[in-house]
Amino acid sequence: MRRVPLPRLARIALSIFVCAVALAVTGPVEARAMTTPEARLLHRVNHVRAAHGLRRVQVGSTIQSAAHSWAVYLRQHSAFYHGRLSLGTSENIGWLTCRRDWAHDLVRMWLNSPTHRVHLLDPGARRIGVGVSRGRWSGYSCVRIGVTRFR
């Protein structure tokens, strides 16, 4: 039996149908998972907030993706400045050379800075995004760039 090729329009319609079914079956794309260093920094942030009688902040998927992307961008471009933020969002950024207890040290640095402390200990903050990027940066062989965004 000879196979009859589908007309071009029918192939396009079939492709669209298959994609729609695949999306319906798989559901929405999950937010990117936090890396282990990002989870470590989140733990330190929430530990300090709890020690100051504040509620823990929860990871928001959009703000998390933005914080991660910003940390990677800063390191890859040997840059160090705050990103554009939507209204009601604050940001702490920091860097230090690769070392043990880096998350503790970074949060301690933010606590010792009046401007960063306000963001870290904001009682109105409910959501957080945490970005950490490790690697070569601005002449250093190994640094960690940390970004926290609060909303």
mmCIF file with all atom_site columns, C-alpha atoms in Angstrom, residues 55-120:
data_model
loop_
_atom_site.group_PDB
_atom_site.id
_atom_site.type_symbol
_atom_site.label_atom_id
_atom_site.label_alt_id
_atom_site.label_comp_id
_atom_site.label_asym_id
_atom_site.label_entity_id
_atom_site.label_seq_id
_atom_site.pdbx_PDB_ins_code
_atom_site.Cartn_x
_atom_site.Cartn_y
_atom_site.Cartn_z
_atom_site.occupancy
_atom_site.B_iso_or_equiv
_atom_site.pdbx_formal_charge
_atom_site.auth_seq_id
_atom_site.auth_comp_id
_atom_site.auth_asym_id
_atom_site.auth_atom_id
_atom_site.pdbx_PDB_model_num
ATOM 1  C CA . ARG A 1 55  ? 8.935  35.956 59.871 1.00 0.00 ? 55  ARG A CA 1
ATOM 2  C CA . ARG A 1 56  ? 10.830 33.909 57.349 1.00 0.00 ? 56  ARG A CA 1
ATOM 3  C CA . VAL A 1 57  ? 10.609 34.934 53.703 1.00 0.00 ? 57  VAL A CA 1
ATOM 4  C CA . GLN A 1 58  ? 9.393  32.481 51.080 1.00 0.00 ? 58  GLN A CA 1
ATOM 5  C CA . VAL A 1 59  ? 10.918 32.010 47.643 1.00 0.00 ? 59  VAL A CA 1
ATOM 6  C CA . GLY A 1 60  ? 8.879  33.546 44.833 1.00 0.00 ? 60  GLY A CA 1
ATOM 7  C CA . SER A 1 61  ? 9.393  31.953 41.423 1.00 0.00 ? 61  SER A CA 1
ATOM 8  C CA . THR A 1 62  ? 9.659  35.156 39.369 1.00 0.00 ? 62  THR A CA 1
ATOM 9  C CA . ILE A 1 63  ? 11.813 37.043 41.846 1.00 0.00 ? 63  ILE A CA 1
ATOM 10 C CA . GLN A 1 64  ? 13.988 33.922 42.272 1.00 0.00 ? 64  GLN A CA 1
ATOM 11 C CA . SER A 1 65  ? 14.665 33.598 38.556 1.00 0.00 ? 65  SER A CA 1
ATOM 12 C CA . ALA A 1 66  ? 15.523 37.297 38.325 1.00 0.00 ? 66  ALA A CA 1
ATOM 13 C CA . ALA A 1 67  ? 17.936 37.174 41.292 1.00 0.00 ? 67  ALA A CA 1
ATOM 14 C CA . HIS A 1 68  ? 19.710 34.111 39.903 1.00 0.00 ? 68  HIS A CA 1
ATOM 15 C CA . SER A 1 69  ? 20.025 35.641 36.431 1.00 0.00 ? 69  SER A CA 1
ATOM 16 C CA . TRP A 1 70  ? 21.357 38.903 37.881 1.00 0.00 ? 70  TRP A CA 1
ATOM 17 C CA . ALA A 1 71  ? 24.037 37.126 39.949 1.00 0.00 ? 71  ALA A CA 1
ATOM 18 C CA . VAL A 1 72  ? 25.189 35.219 36.868 1.00 0.00 ? 72  VAL A CA 1
ATOM 19 C CA . TYR A 1 73  ? 25.179 38.394 34.761 1.00 0.00 ? 73  TYR A CA 1
ATOM 20 C CA . LEU A 1 74  ? 27.264 40.347 37.277 1.00 0.00 ? 74  LEU A CA 1
ATOM 21 C CA . ARG A 1 75  ? 29.895 37.626 37.480 1.00 0.00 ? 75  ARG A CA 1
ATOM 22 C CA . GLN A 1 76  ? 30.073 36.952 33.764 1.00 0.00 ? 76  GLN A CA 1
ATOM 23 C CA . HIS A 1 77  ? 30.442 40.663 32.976 1.00 0.00 ? 77  HIS A CA 1
ATOM 24 C CA . SER A 1 78  ? 32.791 41.488 35.888 1.00 0.00 ? 78  SER A CA 1
ATOM 25 C CA . ALA A 1 79  ? 30.231 44.065 36.966 1.00 0.00 ? 79  ALA A CA 1
ATOM 26 C CA . PHE A 1 80  ? 28.920 45.124 40.354 1.00 0.00 ? 80  PHE A CA 1
ATOM 27 C CA . TYR A 1 81  ? 25.845 47.329 40.506 1.00 0.00 ? 81  TYR A CA 1
ATOM 28 C CA . HIS A 1 82  ? 22.180 47.028 41.380 1.00 0.00 ? 82  HIS A CA 1
ATOM 29 C CA . GLY A 1 83  ? 19.731 45.890 38.759 1.00 0.00 ? 83  GLY A CA 1
ATOM 30 C CA . ARG A 1 84  ? 16.496 47.482 37.650 1.00 0.00 ? 84  ARG A CA 1
ATOM 31 C CA . LEU A 1 85  ? 13.853 46.595 40.155 1.00 0.00 ? 85  LEU A CA 1
ATOM 32 C CA . SER A 1 86  ? 10.101 46.716 40.039 1.00 0.00 ? 86  SER A CA 1
ATOM 33 C CA . LEU A 1 87  ? 8.355  49.022 42.481 1.00 0.00 ? 87  LEU A CA 1
ATOM 34 C CA . GLY A 1 88  ? 8.336  47.597 46.004 1.00 0.00 ? 88  GLY A CA 1
ATOM 35 C CA . THR A 1 89  ? 11.389 45.399 45.483 1.00 0.00 ? 89  THR A CA 1
ATOM 36 C CA . SER A 1 90  ? 14.692 45.900 47.317 1.00 0.00 ? 90  SER A CA 1
ATOM 37 C CA . GLU A 1 91  ? 18.027 44.283 46.571 1.00 0.00 ? 91  GLU A CA 1
ATOM 38 C CA . ASN A 1 92  ? 21.227 43.420 48.377 1.00 0.00 ? 92  ASN A CA 1
ATOM 39 C CA . ILE A 1 93  ? 24.271 42.409 46.383 1.00 0.00 ? 93  ILE A CA 1
ATOM 40 C CA . GLY A 1 94  ? 27.641 41.317 47.646 1.00 0.00 ? 94  GLY A CA 1
ATOM 41 C CA . TRP A 1 95  ? 30.719 39.409 46.670 1.00 0.00 ? 95  TRP A CA 1
ATOM 42 C CA . LEU A 1 96  ? 33.527 37.650 48.432 1.00 0.00 ? 96  LEU A CA 1
ATOM 43 C CA . THR A 1 97  ? 36.253 35.245 47.541 1.00 0.00 ? 97  THR A CA 1
ATOM 44 C CA . CYS A 1 98  ? 35.452 31.543 47.680 1.00 0.00 ? 98  CYS A CA 1
ATOM 45 C CA . ARG A 1 99  ? 35.823 30.344 51.234 1.00 0.00 ? 99  ARG A CA 1
ATOM 46 C CA . ARG A 1 100 ? 34.169 28.351 53.925 1.00 0.00 ? 100 ARG A CA 1
ATOM 47 C CA . ASP A 1 101 ? 31.193 30.009 55.689 1.00 0.00 ? 101 ASP A CA 1
ATOM 48 C CA . TRP A 1 102 ? 30.762 32.444 52.801 1.00 0.00 ? 102 TRP A CA 1
ATOM 49 C CA . ALA A 1 103 ? 26.956 32.678 53.291 1.00 0.00 ? 103 ALA A CA 1
ATOM 50 C CA . HIS A 1 104 ? 27.373 33.529 56.975 1.00 0.00 ? 104 HIS A CA 1
ATOM 51 C CA . ASP A 1 105 ? 30.015 36.146 56.135 1.00 0.00 ? 105 ASP A CA 1
ATOM 52 C CA . LEU A 1 106 ? 27.926 37.720 53.380 1.00 0.00 ? 106 LEU A CA 1
ATOM 53 C CA . VAL A 1 107 ? 24.823 38.044 55.565 1.00 0.00 ? 107 VAL A CA 1
ATOM 54 C CA . ARG A 1 108 ? 26.976 39.438 58.389 1.00 0.00 ? 108 ARG A CA 1
ATOM 55 C CA . MET A 1 109 ? 28.353 42.077 55.983 1.00 0.00 ? 109 MET A CA 1
ATOM 56 C CA . TRP A 1 110 ? 24.787 43.062 55.051 1.00 0.00 ? 110 TRP A CA 1
ATOM 57 C CA . LEU A 1 111 ? 23.812 43.274 58.723 1.00 0.00 ? 111 LEU A CA 1
ATOM 58 C CA . ASN A 1 112 ? 26.736 45.614 59.378 1.00 0.00 ? 112 ASN A CA 1
ATOM 59 C CA . SER A 1 113 ? 25.680 47.968 56.560 1.00 0.00 ? 113 SER A CA 1
ATOM 60 C CA . PRO A 1 114 ? 22.795 50.293 57.509 1.00 0.00 ? 114 PRO A CA 1
ATOM 61 C CA . THR A 1 115 ? 21.304 50.315 53.993 1.00 0.00 ? 115 THR A CA 1
ATOM 62 C CA . HIS A 1 116 ? 21.536 46.554 53.479 1.00 0.00 ? 116 HIS A CA 1
ATOM 63 C CA . ARG A 1 117 ? 20.332 45.851 57.015 1.00 0.00 ? 117 ARG A CA 1
ATOM 64 C CA . VAL A 1 118 ? 17.066 47.703 56.306 1.00 0.00 ? 118 VAL A CA 1
ATOM 65 C CA . HIS A 1 119 ? 16.368 45.374 53.354 1.00 0.00 ? 119 HIS A CA 1
ATOM 66 C CA . LEU A 1 120 ? 17.421 42.225 55.176 1.00 0.00 ? 120 LEU A CA 1
#
